[in-house]
CSV table of C-alpha atoms and ligand atoms in Angstrom, one decimal:
chain,number,residue,atom,x,y,z
A,1,MET,CA,47.1,-49.9,45.6
A,2,LYS,CA,45.8,-48.0,42.7
A,3,LYS,CA,44.2,-44.6,43.7
A,4,ILE,CA,41.2,-43.1,41.9
A,5,SER,CA,39.4,-40.1,41.1
A,6,ILE,CA,35.7,-40.2,40.1
A,7,LEU,CA,34.4,-37.1,38.0
A,8,GLY,CA,30.6,-37.5,38.7
A,9,ALA,CA,30.9,-39.7,41.7
A,10,THR,CA,27.1,-39.2,42.5
A,11,GLY,CA,25.6,-40.3,39.3
A,12,SER,CA,24.6,-43.9,38.2
A,13,ILE,CA,28.3,-45.1,37.1
A,14,GLY,CA,29.9,-43.1,39.8
A,15,ILE,CA,28.0,-44.7,42.6
A,16,GLN,CA,28.6,-48.3,41.1
A,17,THR,CA,32.1,-47.3,40.9
A,18,LEU,CA,32.5,-46.6,44.6
A,19,ASP,CA,30.6,-50.0,45.1
A,20,VAL,CA,33.6,-51.7,43.4
A,21,ILE,CA,35.9,-49.8,45.5
A,22,ARG,CA,34.2,-50.5,48.8
A,23,CYS,CA,34.4,-54.2,48.0
A,24,TYR,CA,38.2,-54.0,47.1
A,25,LYS,CA,39.8,-51.5,49.7
A,26,GLU,CA,43.0,-53.5,49.5
A,27,ASN,CA,43.2,-52.8,45.6
A,28,PHE,CA,41.7,-49.2,45.5
A,29,GLN,CA,41.5,-46.0,47.2
A,30,LEU,CA,39.4,-43.1,46.7
A,31,ILE,CA,41.4,-39.8,46.5
A,32,GLY,CA,39.0,-37.4,45.1
A,33,VAL,CA,35.3,-37.0,43.4
A,34,THR,CA,33.1,-34.5,41.9
A,35,ALA,CA,29.6,-33.6,41.5
A,36,ASN,CA,27.4,-31.0,40.1
A,37,SER,CA,24.9,-30.2,43.2
A,38,SER,CA,24.1,-33.4,44.9
A,39,VAL,CA,25.3,-32.1,48.2
A,40,GLU,CA,23.4,-34.9,50.3
A,41,LYS,CA,25.3,-37.8,48.2
A,42,ILE,CA,28.5,-36.3,48.3
A,43,LYS,CA,28.3,-35.8,52.1
A,44,GLU,CA,27.7,-39.5,52.4
A,45,ILE,CA,30.6,-40.2,50.1
A,46,ILE,CA,32.8,-38.0,52.3
A,47,ASP,CA,31.7,-39.3,55.5
A,48,GLU,CA,32.4,-43.3,54.2
A,49,PHE,CA,35.5,-42.5,51.8
A,50,LYS,CA,37.3,-39.6,53.5
A,51,PRO,CA,38.5,-38.5,49.8
A,52,MET,CA,41.4,-35.9,50.2
A,53,TYR,CA,39.7,-33.9,47.5
A,54,VAL,CA,36.4,-32.9,46.4
A,55,ALA,CA,35.1,-30.4,43.7
A,56,MET,CA,31.1,-29.2,43.3
A,57,ASN,CA,30.6,-27.5,40.1
A,58,ASP,CA,27.7,-25.6,41.6
A,59,GLU,CA,29.2,-22.9,43.6
A,60,SER,CA,26.2,-22.9,46.4
A,61,SER,CA,26.7,-26.4,46.8
A,62,TYR,CA,30.3,-25.6,47.0
A,63,TYR,CA,29.7,-23.6,50.1
A,64,GLN,CA,27.7,-26.4,51.5
A,65,ILE,CA,30.2,-29.2,51.4
A,66,ASN,CA,33.4,-26.5,52.5
A,67,ASN,CA,31.2,-25.8,55.6
A,68,TYR,CA,30.5,-29.3,56.1
A,69,CYS,CA,34.1,-30.4,56.1
A,70,THR,CA,34.9,-27.7,58.3
A,71,GLU,CA,32.3,-28.5,60.7
A,72,LYS,CA,33.4,-32.2,60.8
A,73,LYS,CA,37.1,-31.4,61.2
A,74,TYR,CA,37.8,-33.3,57.9
A,75,ASN,CA,41.1,-32.7,56.0
A,76,THR,CA,39.3,-32.6,52.5
A,77,GLU,CA,40.3,-30.1,50.2
A,78,VAL,CA,37.0,-28.5,48.4
A,79,PHE,CA,37.2,-27.1,44.9
A,80,VAL,CA,34.7,-25.3,42.8
A,81,GLY,CA,33.7,-25.1,39.3
A,82,MET,CA,35.4,-26.2,36.0
A,83,GLU,CA,38.8,-25.3,37.6
A,84,GLY,CA,37.5,-27.5,40.5
A,85,LEU,CA,36.8,-30.7,38.3
A,86,LYS,CA,40.1,-30.4,36.3
A,87,LYS,CA,42.0,-30.0,39.8
A,88,VAL,CA,40.2,-33.4,40.7
A,89,ALA,CA,41.2,-34.7,37.5
A,90,SER,CA,45.0,-33.8,37.5
A,91,LEU,CA,45.9,-34.7,41.2
A,92,LYS,CA,49.3,-35.9,41.6
A,93,GLU,CA,48.4,-38.7,44.0
A,94,VAL,CA,46.2,-40.2,41.6
A,95,ASP,CA,46.6,-42.9,39.0
A,96,THR,CA,43.4,-43.8,37.3
A,97,VAL,CA,40.5,-41.1,36.7
A,98,VAL,CA,37.1,-42.3,36.2
A,99,THR,CA,35.3,-40.0,33.7
A,100,SER,CA,31.4,-40.5,34.9
A,101,VAL,CA,30.1,-37.0,34.4
A,102,VAL,CA,27.2,-36.6,31.7
A,103,GLY,CA,27.7,-34.9,28.6
A,104,MET,CA,30.6,-33.0,26.8
A,105,ILE,CA,30.9,-31.2,30.2
A,106,GLY,CA,33.6,-34.0,30.8
A,107,LEU,CA,35.9,-32.9,27.9
A,108,GLU,CA,38.1,-30.3,29.6
A,109,PRO,CA,38.7,-32.4,32.7
A,110,THR,CA,39.3,-35.5,30.6
A,111,LEU,CA,42.0,-33.6,28.6
A,112,GLU,CA,43.6,-32.1,32.1
A,113,ALA,CA,43.7,-35.9,33.5
A,114,ILE,CA,45.5,-37.3,30.1
A,115,ARG,CA,47.9,-34.3,30.1
A,116,ALA,CA,48.8,-35.1,34.1
A,117,GLY,CA,49.3,-38.6,32.9
A,118,LYS,CA,46.1,-40.2,34.4
A,119,ASP,CA,44.8,-43.4,33.0
A,120,ILE,CA,41.3,-42.9,32.1
A,121,ALA,CA,38.4,-45.2,32.9
A,122,LEU,CA,36.2,-43.7,30.2
A,123,ALA,CA,32.3,-44.0,30.9
A,124,ASN,CA,31.8,-40.1,29.6
A,125,LYS,CA,31.2,-41.3,25.9
A,126,GLU,CA,30.2,-37.6,24.9
A,127,THR,CA,33.7,-36.7,25.3
A,128,LEU,CA,35.0,-38.9,22.9
A,129,VAL,CA,32.0,-38.1,20.3
A,130,VAL,CA,33.1,-34.5,20.0
A,131,ALA,CA,36.6,-34.5,20.5
A,132,GLY,CA,37.9,-38.0,19.6
A,133,GLU,CA,40.7,-37.3,17.4
A,134,ILE,CA,42.2,-34.7,19.9
A,135,VAL,CA,41.4,-37.1,23.1
A,136,MET,CA,43.2,-40.1,21.3
A,137,LYS,CA,46.2,-38.0,20.2
A,138,GLU,CA,46.6,-36.6,23.7
A,139,ALA,CA,46.4,-39.9,25.3
A,140,ASN,CA,49.1,-41.5,22.9
A,141,LYS,CA,51.3,-38.5,23.4
A,142,TYR,CA,50.9,-38.8,27.0
A,143,GLY,CA,51.2,-42.4,27.2
A,144,VAL,CA,48.1,-43.0,29.0
A,145,LYS,CA,45.5,-45.7,28.7
A,146,ILE,CA,42.0,-45.0,27.9
A,147,LEU,CA,40.1,-48.0,29.4
A,148,PRO,CA,36.6,-48.2,28.2
A,149,VAL,CA,33.8,-48.4,30.9
A,150,ASP,CA,31.0,-48.5,28.4
A,151,SER,CA,29.8,-52.1,28.5
A,152,GLU,CA,30.1,-52.7,24.7
A,153,HIS,CA,33.4,-51.0,24.2
A,154,ASN,CA,34.6,-52.6,27.4
A,155,ALA,CA,33.8,-56.1,25.8
A,156,ILE,CA,35.3,-55.2,22.4
A,157,PHE,CA,38.5,-54.0,24.4
A,158,GLN,CA,38.3,-57.5,25.8
A,159,CYS,CA,37.7,-59.3,22.5
A,160,LEU,CA,40.4,-57.7,21.0
A,161,GLN,CA,43.2,-59.0,23.5
A,162,GLY,CA,45.8,-61.1,21.9
A,163,ASN,CA,44.8,-60.5,18.4
A,164,LYS,CA,45.6,-58.3,15.5
A,165,LEU,CA,43.8,-55.3,14.6
A,166,GLU,CA,44.7,-55.7,11.1
A,167,GLU,CA,42.8,-59.3,10.9
A,168,LEU,CA,39.7,-57.5,12.1
A,169,ASP,CA,36.8,-58.0,9.8
A,170,LYS,CA,33.9,-56.0,11.9
A,171,ILE,CA,33.0,-54.8,15.1
A,172,ILE,CA,29.4,-55.9,16.3
A,173,LEU,CA,28.0,-53.4,18.8
A,174,THR,CA,25.0,-55.1,20.4
A,175,ALA,CA,22.2,-52.9,21.6
A,176,SER,CA,19.1,-53.9,23.8
A,177,GLY,CA,16.9,-51.7,21.4
A,178,GLY,CA,15.2,-49.9,24.4
A,179,PRO,CA,11.7,-49.7,25.9
A,180,PHE,CA,10.3,-48.9,22.2
A,181,ARG,CA,11.7,-51.7,20.3
A,182,GLY,CA,9.6,-52.9,17.4
A,183,LYS,CA,7.1,-49.7,17.8
A,184,ASN,CA,6.1,-47.3,15.0
A,185,ASN,CA,6.0,-43.6,14.4
A,186,ASP,CA,2.2,-43.6,15.5
A,187,PHE,CA,3.2,-44.9,18.5
A,188,LEU,CA,6.4,-43.0,19.2
A,189,LYS,CA,4.1,-40.0,18.7
A,190,LYS,CA,2.6,-40.3,22.1
A,191,VAL,CA,5.6,-41.4,24.0
A,192,THR,CA,5.8,-39.4,27.3
A,193,VAL,CA,8.7,-38.6,29.4
A,194,GLU,CA,7.7,-41.3,32.3
A,195,ASP,CA,7.6,-44.0,29.1
A,196,ALA,CA,10.9,-43.2,27.9
A,197,LEU,CA,12.3,-43.2,31.4
A,198,LYS,CA,11.6,-47.0,31.6
A,199,HIS,CA,14.7,-49.0,30.4
A,200,PRO,CA,14.1,-52.8,30.0
A,201,ASN,CA,17.5,-54.1,31.2
A,202,TRP,CA,19.7,-51.1,32.6
A,203,SER,CA,19.1,-48.5,35.4
A,204,MET,CA,21.0,-45.3,34.4
A,205,GLY,CA,20.9,-41.7,34.5
A,206,LYS,CA,18.1,-39.8,32.8
A,207,LYS,CA,19.9,-38.5,30.0
A,208,ILE,CA,21.4,-42.0,28.8
A,209,THR,CA,17.8,-43.9,29.5
A,210,ILE,CA,16.5,-41.2,26.9
A,211,ASP,CA,19.2,-41.7,24.3
A,212,SER,CA,18.6,-45.6,24.8
A,213,SER,CA,15.2,-45.4,23.8
A,214,THR,CA,15.6,-43.0,20.6
A,215,LEU,CA,19.0,-45.4,19.8
A,216,MET,CA,21.0,-42.2,19.9
A,217,ASN,CA,23.1,-43.9,22.8
A,218,LYS,CA,23.9,-46.6,20.4
A,219,GLY,CA,24.5,-43.8,17.5
A,220,LEU,CA,27.1,-42.2,20.0
A,221,GLU,CA,28.7,-45.7,20.9
A,222,VAL,CA,29.2,-46.0,17.2
A,223,ILE,CA,31.4,-42.9,17.1
A,224,GLU,CA,33.0,-43.8,20.4
A,225,ALA,CA,34.0,-47.1,19.0
A,226,TYR,CA,35.4,-45.5,15.8
A,227,TRP,CA,37.8,-43.5,17.9
A,228,LEU,CA,38.6,-46.2,20.4
A,229,PHE,CA,39.6,-49.0,17.8
A,230,GLY,CA,40.3,-47.1,15.1
A,231,CYS,CA,38.2,-48.8,12.6
A,232,SER,CA,35.9,-47.4,9.7
A,233,TYR,CA,32.3,-46.8,10.0
A,234,ASP,CA,31.5,-49.6,7.4
A,235,ASP,CA,33.1,-52.0,9.9
A,236,ILE,CA,30.8,-51.0,12.7
A,237,GLU,CA,27.7,-52.8,12.7
A,238,VAL,CA,24.7,-52.5,15.1
A,239,VAL,CA,22.8,-55.7,16.2
A,240,ILE,CA,19.8,-55.5,18.2
A,241,HIS,CA,19.9,-58.3,21.0
A,242,PRO,CA,17.3,-57.5,23.8
A,243,GLN,CA,18.6,-59.9,26.3
A,244,SER,CA,22.0,-57.6,26.9
A,245,VAL,CA,23.7,-60.8,27.5
A,246,ILE,CA,26.4,-60.3,25.0
A,247,HIS,CA,27.8,-57.1,25.8
A,248,SER,CA,29.6,-57.0,22.0
A,249,MET,CA,31.3,-58.9,19.5
A,250,VAL,CA,34.3,-58.8,17.0
A,251,GLN,CA,34.4,-60.8,14.1
A,252,TYR,CA,37.7,-61.5,12.5
A,253,LYS,CA,38.8,-62.1,8.7
A,254,ASP,CA,38.5,-65.7,9.2
A,255,GLY,CA,34.8,-65.6,10.2
A,256,SER,CA,35.5,-66.4,13.8
A,257,VAL,CA,33.3,-64.2,16.2
A,258,ILE,CA,34.5,-63.5,19.5
A,259,ALA,CA,32.0,-62.2,22.3
A,260,GLN,CA,32.1,-61.0,25.7
A,261,LEU,CA,29.1,-62.0,27.9
A,262,GLY,CA,28.2,-61.3,31.4
A,263,SER,CA,24.9,-60.4,33.5
A,264,PRO,CA,23.8,-56.7,32.5
A,265,ASP,CA,25.6,-55.0,35.3
A,266,MET,CA,27.7,-52.1,35.0
A,267,ARG,CA,29.9,-53.1,38.0
A,268,LEU,CA,31.7,-55.5,35.8
A,269,PRO,CA,33.1,-53.3,32.9
A,270,ILE,CA,33.7,-50.7,35.6
A,271,GLN,CA,35.7,-53.2,37.9
A,272,HIS,CA,37.5,-54.6,34.5
A,273,ALA,CA,38.7,-51.2,33.6
A,274,LEU,CA,39.8,-50.2,37.2
A,275,SER,CA,41.7,-53.4,37.8
A,276,TYR,CA,43.2,-54.1,34.0
A,277,PRO,CA,45.2,-56.1,33.3
A,278,MET,CA,44.5,-58.0,36.5
A,279,ARG,CA,40.8,-59.8,37.1
A,280,LEU,CA,39.4,-59.7,40.4
A,281,LYS,CA,36.4,-61.5,41.6
A,282,ASN,CA,33.3,-59.9,40.7
A,283,ILE,CA,30.3,-58.9,43.1
A,284,ALA,CA,27.9,-58.9,40.0
A,285,LYS,CA,25.8,-61.8,39.8
A,286,LYS,CA,27.3,-64.5,37.3
A,287,LEU,CA,25.5,-65.9,34.2
A,288,ASN,CA,23.6,-69.1,34.6
A,289,PHE,CA,23.3,-70.7,31.1
A,290,TYR,CA,20.5,-73.1,32.4
A,291,GLU,CA,18.5,-70.1,33.4
A,292,MET,CA,18.8,-68.2,29.7
A,293,ASN,CA,15.8,-69.1,27.4
A,294,ASP,CA,16.7,-67.5,24.3
A,295,LEU,CA,19.3,-64.9,22.7
A,296,SER,CA,17.7,-63.3,19.9
A,297,PHE,CA,19.1,-60.9,17.4
A,298,GLU,CA,17.5,-58.2,15.1
A,299,LYS,CA,18.4,-55.6,12.5
A,300,PRO,CA,18.0,-52.0,14.1
A,301,ASP,CA,14.8,-50.1,12.4
A,302,ILE,CA,16.7,-46.9,11.6
A,303,LYS,CA,13.9,-45.6,9.5
A,304,THR,CA,11.9,-45.2,12.5
A,305,PHE,CA,14.8,-44.7,14.7
A,306,LYS,CA,16.3,-41.9,12.9
A,307,CYS,CA,19.0,-40.9,15.8
A,308,LEU,CA,21.3,-44.0,14.8
A,309,LYS,CA,21.1,-43.2,11.3
A,310,LEU,CA,21.9,-39.5,12.0
A,311,ALA,CA,24.9,-40.6,14.3
A,312,TYR,CA,26.8,-42.8,11.5
A,313,GLU,CA,26.2,-39.5,9.2
A,314,ALA,CA,27.6,-37.3,11.5
A,315,GLY,CA,30.6,-39.8,12.2
A,316,ARG,CA,31.1,-40.6,8.3
A,317,ALA,CA,31.0,-36.6,7.7
A,318,GLY,CA,33.6,-36.1,10.6
A,319,LYS,CA,35.0,-32.4,11.6
A,320,LEU,CA,32.7,-30.8,13.6
A,321,MET,CA,29.4,-32.6,12.8
A,322,PRO,CA,29.5,-34.9,15.6
A,323,CYS,CA,30.1,-32.1,17.8
A,324,ILE,CA,26.7,-30.5,16.3
A,325,LEU,CA,24.9,-34.0,16.6
A,326,ASN,CA,25.7,-34.2,20.4
A,327,ALA,CA,25.3,-30.5,21.3
A,328,ALA,CA,21.8,-30.5,19.5
A,329,ASN,CA,21.0,-34.1,21.5
A,330,GLU,CA,21.8,-32.9,24.8
A,331,ALA,CA,19.8,-29.7,24.4
A,332,CYS,CA,16.8,-31.7,22.9
A,333,VAL,CA,17.0,-34.5,25.6
A,334,ASP,CA,16.9,-31.9,28.3
A,335,LEU,CA,13.9,-30.2,26.6
A,336,PHE,CA,12.1,-33.3,26.2
A,337,LEU,CA,12.8,-34.1,30.1
A,338,ASN,CA,11.3,-30.7,30.8
A,339,LYS,CA,8.4,-31.5,28.6
A,340,LYS,CA,9.0,-28.7,26.0
A,341,ILE,CA,9.4,-30.7,23.1
A,342,THR,CA,7.7,-33.9,21.8
A,343,TYR,CA,9.6,-37.2,21.7
A,344,LEU,CA,9.7,-37.3,17.8
A,345,GLN,CA,11.1,-33.6,17.8
A,346,ILE,CA,14.3,-34.9,19.1
A,347,PRO,CA,15.6,-36.3,15.7
A,348,GLU,CA,13.8,-33.7,13.9
A,349,ILE,CA,15.8,-30.9,15.6
A,350,ILE,CA,19.1,-32.7,15.6
A,351,GLU,CA,19.0,-32.9,11.8
A,352,GLU,CA,18.0,-29.6,11.3
A,353,CYS,CA,21.2,-28.3,13.3
A,354,MET,CA,23.1,-30.9,11.3
A,355,ARG,CA,22.1,-29.2,8.0
A,356,LYS,CA,22.2,-25.8,9.4
A,357,PHE,CA,25.5,-25.5,11.2
A,358,ASP,CA,28.8,-25.2,9.6
A,359,TYR,CA,30.9,-28.1,10.4
A,360,LEU,CA,33.7,-27.9,8.3
A,361,LYS,CA,36.0,-25.5,10.5
A,362,THR,CA,39.1,-26.9,11.9
A,363,VAL,CA,38.6,-29.1,15.0
A,364,THR,CA,40.0,-27.4,18.0
A,365,ILE,CA,38.9,-27.4,21.9
A,366,GLU,CA,37.8,-23.7,21.0
A,367,SER,CA,36.1,-24.6,17.6
A,368,ILE,CA,34.3,-27.5,19.5
A,369,LEU,CA,33.2,-25.4,22.5
A,370,GLU,CA,32.0,-22.5,20.2
A,371,THR,CA,29.9,-24.8,18.0
A,372,ASP,CA,28.4,-26.6,20.9
A,373,THR,CA,27.3,-23.2,22.6
A,374,SER,CA,25.9,-22.0,19.0
A,375,VAL,CA,24.1,-24.9,18.6
A,376,ARG,CA,22.6,-25.1,22.2
A,377,ASN,CA,21.8,-21.3,22.3
A,378,TYR,CA,19.9,-22.0,18.7
A,379,ILE,CA,18.0,-24.5,20.0
A,380,TYR,CA,16.9,-23.0,23.8
A,381,GLY,CA,16.1,-19.6,21.7
A,382,LYS,CA,13.6,-21.4,19.4
A,383,TYR,CA,12.1,-24.5,21.3
A,384,ASN,CA,12.4,-23.5,24.8
B,1,NAD,P1,23.9,-39.7,35.9
B,1,NAD,O1,23.3,-38.7,35.6
B,1,NAD,O2,23.7,-40.7,36.7
B,1,NAD,O3,25.6,-38.9,36.6
B,1,NAD,C1,25.9,-37.7,36.2
B,1,NAD,C2,27.1,-37.4,37.3
B,1,NAD,O4,27.7,-36.2,36.4
B,1,NAD,C3,26.5,-37.0,38.5
B,1,NAD,O5,27.6,-37.1,39.4
B,1,NAD,C4,26.5,-35.3,38.6
B,1,NAD,O6,26.4,-34.6,39.6
B,1,NAD,C5,27.5,-34.9,37.6
B,1,NAD,N1,27.3,-33.7,36.7
B,1,NAD,C6,26.2,-33.7,35.8
B,1,NAD,N2,26.4,-32.4,35.4
B,1,NAD,C7,27.3,-32.0,35.7
B,1,NAD,C8,28.1,-30.6,35.4
B,1,NAD,N3,27.4,-29.7,34.7
B,1,NAD,N4,29.2,-30.4,35.9
B,1,NAD,C9,29.7,-31.4,36.7
B,1,NAD,N5,29.4,-32.4,37.0
B,1,NAD,C10,28.1,-32.9,36.5
B,1,NAD,O7,24.6,-40.4,34.6
B,1,NAD,P2,25.3,-41.8,34.5
B,1,NAD,O8,24.3,-42.6,34.0
B,1,NAD,O9,26.1,-42.3,35.6
B,1,NAD,O10,26.2,-41.6,33.2
B,1,NAD,C11,27.7,-41.0,33.0
B,1,NAD,C12,28.1,-41.1,31.8
B,1,NAD,O11,28.5,-42.7,31.6
B,1,NAD,C13,27.5,-40.6,30.6
B,1,NAD,O12,28.3,-40.1,29.7
B,1,NAD,C14,26.9,-41.9,30.1
B,1,NAD,O13,26.7,-41.8,28.6
B,1,NAD,C15,27.8,-43.1,30.5
B,1,NAD,N6,27.4,-44.3,30.7
B,1,NAD,C16,26.6,-44.6,31.5
B,1,NAD,C17,26.0,-46.0,31.8
B,1,NAD,C18,25.1,-46.2,32.9
B,1,NAD,O14,24.6,-47.4,33.0
B,1,NAD,N7,24.6,-45.1,33.7
B,1,NAD,C19,26.6,-47.0,31.0
B,1,NAD,C20,27.4,-46.6,29.9
B,1,NAD,C21,27.9,-45.4,29.7
B,2,MG,MG1,26.7,-49.1,26.4
């Protein structure tokens, strides 16, 4: 029986993780959950799964959940704020922590979980983008596994099994291309929030849906792959594959390509990360090759979708540049969703910040948090 905490249990990945746990009660037990402020969803989770621990980031939500547990005479302990998130990340009862909060807010709880010896089922890619070196070093030091939940990285992880990293030629990250694949700048100028929130293949949280449409999601995934698999940026290639059936591939020195395929359903990589090294029967729809008309591939258009180019640049520059890229992107996506900036301002402002902020300082948790705050303050000050 694997004992699990979910950080960000009320989001798209969190809810799909609950789906997996619900199906395999004999394999997994839910011990702790966290959320920002989704009180009603957390109440439902408490009623169904009776977790021993809950943390709410938002203070008034914490009081509501605390009262609810008292009224219902549940034995659930409720925590608040970042300290609460860290507590649920490091519970002595837990084996694996699913990190499915959105944004670099996941960094500190993820480190706390690693230092408490928990394996990480990692969905929260922003954490690896801003602090990949620190996170991977700590995971190594504490002997914990980082099991990728992101479908591409989960695919690559599977394709690497039983092979030597030294024999790898390149990693091929597939990307759906998002809702604006094939469009030009004239089209993108007029993109509204509603247009950008319509993803062709996946139903996800708002932030990652916008990131998928700008190709920043793929850019963040390139940096995530760099840290997870330790290959150079030259050896990470992005290929647009609109059907999202091939979740990613690796090519070995001899030219052999190994791919992982499956339905576009996040419960597949979530379940793999939770059950690894075992495989369980999946609840997601299986692929039917007779129903598949076409698998197609294209080069990404990085002239139009500049975010992918900026992410490669940030990754190659290293140090605090990925942190600047990520902070700027998180702020820009938020401002775009609140209709304060246009769609095409997203890459413009990110680039402005990459040129403006000093990235050459030593990378520590403090310098990351400091840089993140400075970039956000600058953007909200100028564009809000
Ligand atoms: P989401 O917006 O649906 O859910 C986010 C979760 O984080 C919620 O439970 C929310 O309560 C919590 N949260 C938000 N802000 C918080 C804060 N300040 N403090 C504490 N908790 C907070 O997001 P999602 O789509 O589930 O994505 C989660 C992560 O997984 C992201 O990093 C995303 O890139 C990654 N991911 C998602 C998918 C997907 O299919 N949704 C696929 C691959 C990777
Ligand atoms: Mg992905």
